[in-house]
PDB file of C-alpha atoms in Angstrom:
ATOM      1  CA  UNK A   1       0.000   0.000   0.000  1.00  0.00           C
ATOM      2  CA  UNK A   2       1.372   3.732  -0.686  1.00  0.00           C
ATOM      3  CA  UNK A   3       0.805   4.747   3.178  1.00  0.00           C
ATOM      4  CA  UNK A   4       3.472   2.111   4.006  1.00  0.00           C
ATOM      5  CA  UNK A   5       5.954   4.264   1.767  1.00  0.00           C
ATOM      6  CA  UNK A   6       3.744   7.272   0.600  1.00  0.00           C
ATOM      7  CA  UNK A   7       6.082   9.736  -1.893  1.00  0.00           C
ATOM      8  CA  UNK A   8       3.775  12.885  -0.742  1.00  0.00           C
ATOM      9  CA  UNK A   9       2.078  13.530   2.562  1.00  0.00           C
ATOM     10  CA  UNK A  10      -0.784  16.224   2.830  1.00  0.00           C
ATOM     11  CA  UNK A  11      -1.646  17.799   5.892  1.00  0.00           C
ATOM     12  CA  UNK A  12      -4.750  20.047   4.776  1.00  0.00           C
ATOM     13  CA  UNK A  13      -5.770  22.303   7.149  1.00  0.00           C
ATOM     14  CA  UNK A  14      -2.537  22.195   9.525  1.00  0.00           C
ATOM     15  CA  UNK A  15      -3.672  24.819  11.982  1.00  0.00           C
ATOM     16  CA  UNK A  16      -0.958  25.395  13.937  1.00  0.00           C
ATOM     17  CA  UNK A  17       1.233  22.826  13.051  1.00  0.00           C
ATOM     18  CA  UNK A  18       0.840  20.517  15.261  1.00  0.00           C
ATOM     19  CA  UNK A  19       0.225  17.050  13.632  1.00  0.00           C
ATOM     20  CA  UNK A  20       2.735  17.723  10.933  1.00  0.00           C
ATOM     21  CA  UNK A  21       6.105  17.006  12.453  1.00  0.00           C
ATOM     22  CA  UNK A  22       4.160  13.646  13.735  1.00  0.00           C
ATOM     23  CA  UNK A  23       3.674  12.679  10.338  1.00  0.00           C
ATOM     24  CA  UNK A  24       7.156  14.154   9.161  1.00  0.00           C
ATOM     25  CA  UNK A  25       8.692  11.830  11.985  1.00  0.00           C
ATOM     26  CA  UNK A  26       6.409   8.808  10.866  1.00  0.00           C
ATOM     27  CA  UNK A  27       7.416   8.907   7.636  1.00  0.00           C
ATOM     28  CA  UNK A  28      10.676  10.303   6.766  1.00  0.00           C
ATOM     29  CA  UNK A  29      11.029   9.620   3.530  1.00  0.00           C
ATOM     30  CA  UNK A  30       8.220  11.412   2.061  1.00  0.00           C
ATOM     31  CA  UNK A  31       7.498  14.908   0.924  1.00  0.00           C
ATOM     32  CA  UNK A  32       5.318  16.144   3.601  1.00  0.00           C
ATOM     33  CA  UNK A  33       3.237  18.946   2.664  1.00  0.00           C
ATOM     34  CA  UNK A  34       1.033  21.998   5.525  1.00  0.00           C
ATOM     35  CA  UNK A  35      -1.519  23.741   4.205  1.00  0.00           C
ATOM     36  CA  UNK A  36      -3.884  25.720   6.006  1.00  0.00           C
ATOM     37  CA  UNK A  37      -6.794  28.835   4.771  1.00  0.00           C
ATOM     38  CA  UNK A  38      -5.995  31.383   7.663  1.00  0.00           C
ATOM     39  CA  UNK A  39      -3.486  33.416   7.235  1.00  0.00           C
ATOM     40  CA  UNK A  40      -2.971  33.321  11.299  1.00  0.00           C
ATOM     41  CA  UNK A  41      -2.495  29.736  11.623  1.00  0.00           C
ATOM     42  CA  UNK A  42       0.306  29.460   8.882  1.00  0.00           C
ATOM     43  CA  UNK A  43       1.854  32.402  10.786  1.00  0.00           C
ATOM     44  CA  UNK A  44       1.700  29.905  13.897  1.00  0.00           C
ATOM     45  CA  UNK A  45       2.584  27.093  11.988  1.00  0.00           C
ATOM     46  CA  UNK A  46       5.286  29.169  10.271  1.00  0.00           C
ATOM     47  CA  UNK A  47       6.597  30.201  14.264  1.00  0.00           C
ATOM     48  CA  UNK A  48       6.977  26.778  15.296  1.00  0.00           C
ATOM     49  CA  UNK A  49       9.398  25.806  12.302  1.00  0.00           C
ATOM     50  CA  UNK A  50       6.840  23.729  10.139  1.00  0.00           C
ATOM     51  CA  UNK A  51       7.305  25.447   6.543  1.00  0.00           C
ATOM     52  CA  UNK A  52       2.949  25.832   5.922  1.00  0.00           C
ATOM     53  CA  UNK A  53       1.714  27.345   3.388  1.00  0.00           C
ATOM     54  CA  UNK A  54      -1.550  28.894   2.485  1.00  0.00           C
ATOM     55  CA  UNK A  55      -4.369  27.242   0.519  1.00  0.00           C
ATOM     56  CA  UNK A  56      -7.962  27.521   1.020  1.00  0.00           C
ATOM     57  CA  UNK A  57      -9.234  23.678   0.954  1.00  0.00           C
ATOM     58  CA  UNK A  58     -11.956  24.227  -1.950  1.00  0.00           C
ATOM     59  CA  UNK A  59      -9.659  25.734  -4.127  1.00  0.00           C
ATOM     60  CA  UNK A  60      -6.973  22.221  -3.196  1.00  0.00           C
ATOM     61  CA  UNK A  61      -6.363  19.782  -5.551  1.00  0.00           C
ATOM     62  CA  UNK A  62      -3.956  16.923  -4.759  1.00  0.00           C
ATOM     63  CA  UNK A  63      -0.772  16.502  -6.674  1.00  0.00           C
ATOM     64  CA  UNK A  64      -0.152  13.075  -8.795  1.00  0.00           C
ATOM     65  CA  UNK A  65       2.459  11.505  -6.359  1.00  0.00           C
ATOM     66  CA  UNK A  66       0.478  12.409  -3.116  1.00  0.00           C
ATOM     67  CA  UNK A  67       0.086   8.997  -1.116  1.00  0.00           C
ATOM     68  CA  UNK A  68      -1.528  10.081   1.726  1.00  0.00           C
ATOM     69  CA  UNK A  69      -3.657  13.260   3.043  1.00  0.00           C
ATOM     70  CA  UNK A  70      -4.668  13.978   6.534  1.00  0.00           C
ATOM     71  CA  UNK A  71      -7.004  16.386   7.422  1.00  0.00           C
ATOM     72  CA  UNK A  72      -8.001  16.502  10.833  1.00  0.00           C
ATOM     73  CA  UNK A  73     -10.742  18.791  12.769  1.00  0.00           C
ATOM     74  CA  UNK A  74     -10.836  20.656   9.542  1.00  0.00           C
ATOM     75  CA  UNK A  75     -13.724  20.008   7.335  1.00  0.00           C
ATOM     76  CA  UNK A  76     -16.355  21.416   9.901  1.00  0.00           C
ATOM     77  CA  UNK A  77     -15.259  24.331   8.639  1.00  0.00           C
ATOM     78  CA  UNK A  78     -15.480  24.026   4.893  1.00  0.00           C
ATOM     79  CA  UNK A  79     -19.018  24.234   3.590  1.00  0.00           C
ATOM     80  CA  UNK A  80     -20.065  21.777   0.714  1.00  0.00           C
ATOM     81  CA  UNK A  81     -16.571  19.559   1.594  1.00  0.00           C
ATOM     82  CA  UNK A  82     -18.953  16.274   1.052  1.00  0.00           C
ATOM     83  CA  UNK A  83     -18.674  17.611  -2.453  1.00  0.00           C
ATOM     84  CA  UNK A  84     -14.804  18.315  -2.349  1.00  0.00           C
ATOM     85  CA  UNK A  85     -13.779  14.728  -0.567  1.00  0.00           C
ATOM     86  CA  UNK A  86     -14.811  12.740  -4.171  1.00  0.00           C
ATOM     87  CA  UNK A  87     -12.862  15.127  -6.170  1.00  0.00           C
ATOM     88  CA  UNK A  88     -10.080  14.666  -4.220  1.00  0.00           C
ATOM     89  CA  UNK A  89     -10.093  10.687  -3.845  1.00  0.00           C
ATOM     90  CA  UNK A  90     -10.177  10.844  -8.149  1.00  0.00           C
ATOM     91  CA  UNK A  91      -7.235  12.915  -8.076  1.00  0.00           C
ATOM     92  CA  UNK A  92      -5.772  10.309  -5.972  1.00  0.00           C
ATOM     93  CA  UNK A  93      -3.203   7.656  -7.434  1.00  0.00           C
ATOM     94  CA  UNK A  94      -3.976   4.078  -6.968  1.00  0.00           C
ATOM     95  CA  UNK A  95      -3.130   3.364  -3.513  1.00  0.00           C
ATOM     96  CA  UNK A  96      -3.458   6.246  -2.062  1.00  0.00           C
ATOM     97  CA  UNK A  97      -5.017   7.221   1.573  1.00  0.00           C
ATOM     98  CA  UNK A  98      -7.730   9.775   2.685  1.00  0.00           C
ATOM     99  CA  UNK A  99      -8.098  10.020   6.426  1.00  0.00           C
ATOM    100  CA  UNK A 100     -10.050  12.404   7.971  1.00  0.00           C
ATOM    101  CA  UNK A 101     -11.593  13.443  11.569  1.00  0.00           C
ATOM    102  CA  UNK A 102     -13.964  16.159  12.129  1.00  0.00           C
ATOM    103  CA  UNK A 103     -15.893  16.724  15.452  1.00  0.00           C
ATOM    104  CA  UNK A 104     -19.741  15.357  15.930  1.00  0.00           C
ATOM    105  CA  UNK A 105     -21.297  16.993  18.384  1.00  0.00           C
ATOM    106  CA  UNK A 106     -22.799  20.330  16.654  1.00  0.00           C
ATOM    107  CA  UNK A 107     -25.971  18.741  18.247  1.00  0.00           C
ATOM    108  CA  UNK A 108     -24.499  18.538  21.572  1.00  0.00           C
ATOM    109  CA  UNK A 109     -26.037  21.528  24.164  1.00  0.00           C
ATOM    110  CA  UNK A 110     -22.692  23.116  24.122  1.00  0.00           C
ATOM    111  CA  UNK A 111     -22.991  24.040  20.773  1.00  0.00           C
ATOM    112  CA  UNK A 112     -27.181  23.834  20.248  1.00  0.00           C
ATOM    113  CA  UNK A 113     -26.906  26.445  23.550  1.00  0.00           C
ATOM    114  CA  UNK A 114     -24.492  28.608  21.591  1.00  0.00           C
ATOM    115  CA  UNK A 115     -27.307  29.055  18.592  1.00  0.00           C
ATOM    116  CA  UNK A 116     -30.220  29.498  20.889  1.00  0.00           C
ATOM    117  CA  UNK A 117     -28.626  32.531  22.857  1.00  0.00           C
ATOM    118  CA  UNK A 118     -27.324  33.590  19.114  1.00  0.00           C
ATOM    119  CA  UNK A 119     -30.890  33.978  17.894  1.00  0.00           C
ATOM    120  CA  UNK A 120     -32.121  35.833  20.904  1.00  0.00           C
ATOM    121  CA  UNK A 121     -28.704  38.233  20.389  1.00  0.00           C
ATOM    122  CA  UNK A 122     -30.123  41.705  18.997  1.00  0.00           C
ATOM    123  CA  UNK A 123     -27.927  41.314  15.732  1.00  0.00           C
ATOM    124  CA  UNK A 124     -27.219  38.546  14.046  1.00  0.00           C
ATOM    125  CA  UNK A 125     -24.614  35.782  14.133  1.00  0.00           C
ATOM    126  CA  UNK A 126     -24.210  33.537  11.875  1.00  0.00           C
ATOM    127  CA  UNK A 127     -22.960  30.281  13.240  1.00  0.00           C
ATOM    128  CA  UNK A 128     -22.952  26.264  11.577  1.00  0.00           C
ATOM    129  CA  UNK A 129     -25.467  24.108  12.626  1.00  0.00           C
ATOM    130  CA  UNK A 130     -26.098  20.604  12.802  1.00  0.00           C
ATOM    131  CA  UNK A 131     -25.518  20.381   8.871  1.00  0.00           C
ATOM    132  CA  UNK A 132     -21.804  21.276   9.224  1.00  0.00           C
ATOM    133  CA  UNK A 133     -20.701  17.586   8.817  1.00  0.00           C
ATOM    134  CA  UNK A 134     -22.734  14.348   7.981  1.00  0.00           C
ATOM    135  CA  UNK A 135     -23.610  11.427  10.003  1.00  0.00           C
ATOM    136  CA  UNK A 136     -21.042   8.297  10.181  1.00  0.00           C
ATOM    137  CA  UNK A 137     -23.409   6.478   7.251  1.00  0.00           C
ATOM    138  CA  UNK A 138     -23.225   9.569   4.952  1.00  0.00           C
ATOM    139  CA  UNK A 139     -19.675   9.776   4.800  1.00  0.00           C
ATOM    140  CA  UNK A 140     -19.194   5.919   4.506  1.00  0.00           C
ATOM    141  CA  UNK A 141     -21.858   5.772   1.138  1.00  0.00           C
ATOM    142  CA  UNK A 142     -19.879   8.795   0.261  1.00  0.00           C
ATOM    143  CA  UNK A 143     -16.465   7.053   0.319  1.00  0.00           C
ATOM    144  CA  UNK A 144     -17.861   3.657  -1.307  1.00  0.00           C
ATOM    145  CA  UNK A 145     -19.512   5.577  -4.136  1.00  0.00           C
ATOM    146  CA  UNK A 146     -15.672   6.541  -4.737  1.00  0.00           C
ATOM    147  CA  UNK A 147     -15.142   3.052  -5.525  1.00  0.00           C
ATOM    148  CA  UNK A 148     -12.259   3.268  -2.059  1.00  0.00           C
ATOM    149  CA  UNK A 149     -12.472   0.613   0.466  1.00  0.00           C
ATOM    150  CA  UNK A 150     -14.060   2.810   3.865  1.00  0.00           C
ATOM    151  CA  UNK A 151     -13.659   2.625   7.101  1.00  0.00           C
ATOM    152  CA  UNK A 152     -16.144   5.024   9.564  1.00  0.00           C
ATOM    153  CA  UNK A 153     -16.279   5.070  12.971  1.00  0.00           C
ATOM    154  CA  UNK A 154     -17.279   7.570  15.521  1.00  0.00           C
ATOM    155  CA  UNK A 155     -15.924   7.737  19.491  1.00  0.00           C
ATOM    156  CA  UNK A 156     -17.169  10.099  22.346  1.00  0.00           C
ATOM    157  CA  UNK A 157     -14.485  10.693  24.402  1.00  0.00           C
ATOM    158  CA  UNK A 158     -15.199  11.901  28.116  1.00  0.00           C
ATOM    159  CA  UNK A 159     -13.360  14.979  28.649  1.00  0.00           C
ATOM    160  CA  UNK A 160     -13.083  15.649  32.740  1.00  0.00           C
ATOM    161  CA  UNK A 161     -12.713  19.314  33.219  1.00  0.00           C
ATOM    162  CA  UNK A 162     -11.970  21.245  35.978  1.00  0.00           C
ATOM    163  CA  UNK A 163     -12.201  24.951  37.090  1.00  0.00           C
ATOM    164  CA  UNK A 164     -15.087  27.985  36.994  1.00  0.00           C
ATOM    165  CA  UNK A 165     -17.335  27.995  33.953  1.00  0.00           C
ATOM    166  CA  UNK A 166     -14.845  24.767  32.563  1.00  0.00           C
ATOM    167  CA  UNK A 167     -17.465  23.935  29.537  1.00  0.00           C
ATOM    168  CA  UNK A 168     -17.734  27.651  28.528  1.00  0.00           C
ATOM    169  CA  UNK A 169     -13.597  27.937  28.409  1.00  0.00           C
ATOM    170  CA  UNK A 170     -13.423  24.086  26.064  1.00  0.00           C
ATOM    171  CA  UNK A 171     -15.537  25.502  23.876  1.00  0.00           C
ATOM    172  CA  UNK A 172     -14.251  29.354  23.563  1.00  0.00           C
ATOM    173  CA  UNK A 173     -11.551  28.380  21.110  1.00  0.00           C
ATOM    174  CA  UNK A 174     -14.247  26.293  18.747  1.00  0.00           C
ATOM    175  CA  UNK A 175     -17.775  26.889  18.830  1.00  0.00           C
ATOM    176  CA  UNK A 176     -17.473  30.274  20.232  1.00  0.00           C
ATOM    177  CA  UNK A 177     -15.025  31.513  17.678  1.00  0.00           C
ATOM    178  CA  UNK A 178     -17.432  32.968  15.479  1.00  0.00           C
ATOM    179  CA  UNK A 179     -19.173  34.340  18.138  1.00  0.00           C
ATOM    180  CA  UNK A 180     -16.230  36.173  19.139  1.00  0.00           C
ATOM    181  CA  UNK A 181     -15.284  37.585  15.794  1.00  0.00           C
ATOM    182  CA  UNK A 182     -19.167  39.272  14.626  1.00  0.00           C
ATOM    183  CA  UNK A 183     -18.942  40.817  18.614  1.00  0.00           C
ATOM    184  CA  UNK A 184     -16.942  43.312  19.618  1.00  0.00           C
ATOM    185  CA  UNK A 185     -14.741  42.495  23.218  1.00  0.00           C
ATOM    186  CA  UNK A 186     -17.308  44.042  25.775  1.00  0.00           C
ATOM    187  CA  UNK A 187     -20.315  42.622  23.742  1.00  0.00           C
ATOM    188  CA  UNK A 188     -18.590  39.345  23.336  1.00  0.00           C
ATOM    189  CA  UNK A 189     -17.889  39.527  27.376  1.00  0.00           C
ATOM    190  CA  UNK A 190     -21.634  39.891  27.399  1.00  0.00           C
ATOM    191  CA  UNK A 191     -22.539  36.852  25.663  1.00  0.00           C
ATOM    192  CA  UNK A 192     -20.432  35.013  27.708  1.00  0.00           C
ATOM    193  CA  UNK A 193     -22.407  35.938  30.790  1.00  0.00           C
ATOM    194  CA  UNK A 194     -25.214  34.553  29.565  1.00  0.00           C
ATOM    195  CA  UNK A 195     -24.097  31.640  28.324  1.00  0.00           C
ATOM    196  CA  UNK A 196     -22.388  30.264  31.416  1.00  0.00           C
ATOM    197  CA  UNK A 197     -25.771  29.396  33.192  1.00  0.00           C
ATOM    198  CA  UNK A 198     -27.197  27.827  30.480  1.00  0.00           C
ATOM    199  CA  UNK A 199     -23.738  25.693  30.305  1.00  0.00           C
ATOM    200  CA  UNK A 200     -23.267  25.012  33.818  1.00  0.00           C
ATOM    201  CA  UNK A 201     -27.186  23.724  33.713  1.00  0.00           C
ATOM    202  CA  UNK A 202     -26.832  21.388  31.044  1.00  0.00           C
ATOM    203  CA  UNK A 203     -23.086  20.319  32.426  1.00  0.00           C
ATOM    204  CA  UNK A 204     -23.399  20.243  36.215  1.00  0.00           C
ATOM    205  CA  UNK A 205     -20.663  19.476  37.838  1.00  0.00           C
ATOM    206  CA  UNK A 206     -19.498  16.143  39.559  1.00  0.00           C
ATOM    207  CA  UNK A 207     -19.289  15.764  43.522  1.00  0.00           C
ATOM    208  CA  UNK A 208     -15.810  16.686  43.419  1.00  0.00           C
ATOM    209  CA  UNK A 209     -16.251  19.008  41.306  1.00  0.00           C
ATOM    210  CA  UNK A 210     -15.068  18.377  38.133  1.00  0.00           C
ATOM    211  CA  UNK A 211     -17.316  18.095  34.811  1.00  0.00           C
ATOM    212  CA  UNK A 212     -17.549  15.381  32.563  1.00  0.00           C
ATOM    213  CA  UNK A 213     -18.070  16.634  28.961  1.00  0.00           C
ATOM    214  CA  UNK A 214     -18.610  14.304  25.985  1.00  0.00           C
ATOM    215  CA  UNK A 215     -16.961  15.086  22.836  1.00  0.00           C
ATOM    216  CA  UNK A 216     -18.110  12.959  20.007  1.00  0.00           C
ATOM    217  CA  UNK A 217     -15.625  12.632  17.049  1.00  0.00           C
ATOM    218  CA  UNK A 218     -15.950  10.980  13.015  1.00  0.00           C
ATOM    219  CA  UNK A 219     -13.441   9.310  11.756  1.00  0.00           C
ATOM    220  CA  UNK A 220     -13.305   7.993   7.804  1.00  0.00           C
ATOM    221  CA  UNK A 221     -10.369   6.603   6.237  1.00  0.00           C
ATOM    222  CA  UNK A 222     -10.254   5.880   2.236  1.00  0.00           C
ATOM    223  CA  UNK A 223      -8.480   3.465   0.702  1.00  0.00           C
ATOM    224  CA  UNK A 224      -7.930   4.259  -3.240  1.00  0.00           C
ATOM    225  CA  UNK A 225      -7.905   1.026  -5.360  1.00  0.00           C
TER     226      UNK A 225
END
C-alpha cells in the first residue's frame, strides 16, 4: 500500500502545526506537505518551524504523487466539503489514503446552547449548525460511491474538566469563535455571561467538582484502489 511508503504527505488544514512534524517523523522519507486557509495559523505554523503554506481547501487539488492526506478537525469548517472529498479521492493515485476526523457533536447543548442565545442576540450571528458535517453512514456511502475501500467510525471521548465555567472555556476556542469575531470584546464579554448558566445547567458538575463533557468525534479513512 502507498501509506506504508507514501512519496507525498498532505496535511490540509494544519492549523498550527501541530500534527505535521508527527507525520514528518512517521514517515521520513516522504514529501510532507502543511496547508492551512488562515493566514494566522500558517503564521503559527510558520513560528513553530513547520514550513505551511496557504491554501484555502476548496480551491486544493492533490498533486499526482500524493500517497496520503490527513485532514483533521478541519472540514467542519469548509461548507459543501462532502462535495470536495470525491474530487479529491479521483485525483488520488492508486493506492493512495484519505483520512479524515472532524468533530460530531454540533448537536451537543454546548454548541445547540451557543445558537439558541445567538438567535435571541439583537444582531445577528451567523454560526454552523447541525448540517456542518454528515452522520457516520453519509460519509461511509460517500467514500464507497468513490469506488475506495471505507472505514467510519465515531468515538465520544469523556473529557473531565476542571475549574469555573470549565465547559464555557473548552468551547471558547471552537464553537465560540465565530461568536467572538461578529462581537466586539465588551459585547462578546456579554454573551459570555449569559451563556455560562445555560452551560453550567446542562453540564453540572461532579461531587468533586469536576465536569464530565462528551466530545463525540468521526473518523473515515479511504483506501484508493
Amino acid at each position: 500500500m502507498r501509506t506504508v511508503d507514501p512519496r507525498r504527505v498532505v496535511d490540509l488544514g494544519c492549523g498550527p502545526g501541530h500534527l505535521t512534524p508527527v507525520l514528518a517523523a512517521r514517515w521520513p522519507g516522504a514529501v510532507v506537505e502543511a496547508l492551512d486557509a488562515s493566514p494566522d495559523m500558517v503564521e503559527a505554523a510558520r513560528a513553530a518551524g513547520v514550513d505551511a503554506r496557504l491554501q484555502a481547501a476548496e480551491d486544493w487539488t492533490p498533486a499526482p504523487d500524493t500517497d496520503l492526506v490527513v485532514t483533521n478537525a478541519v472540514l467542519q469548517w469548509v461548507p459543501g466539503h462532502a462535495d470536495l472529498i470525491p474530487r479529491w479521492i479521483a485525483a488520488l493515485p492508486a493506492g493512495a489514503t484519505f483520512a479524515m476526523q472532524v468533530p460530531g457533536n454540533f448537536g451537543a447543548p454546548s454548541h445547540a446552547l451557543v445558537r439558541e442565545l445567538a438567535a435571541e442576540w439583537e444582531r445577528p450571528i451567523v454560526l454552523r449548525g447541525e448540517a456542518a458535517v454528515a452522520e457516520p453512514v453519509e460519509y461511509a456511502d460517500l467514500l464507497a460511491a468513490t469506488g475506495a475501500a471505507a472505514d467510519v467510525w465515531e468515538t465520544t471521548y469523556l473529557q473531565r474538566l476542571t475549574g469555573e465555567d470549565p465547559v464555557l472555556r473548552w468551547i471558547s476556542g471552537t464553537a465560540l469563535r465565530p461568536v467572538r469575531d461578529a462581537l466586539g470584546e465588551e459585547e462578546y464579554t456579554r454573551f459570555t455571561e449569559r451563556l455560562a448558566p445555560r452551560l453550567r445547567a446542562a453540564y453540572p458538575a461532579s461531587a468533586d467538582g469536576s465536569t464530565w463533557f462528551p466530545f463525540r468525534r468521526i473518523f473515515a479513512v479511504a483506501r484508493k484502489a
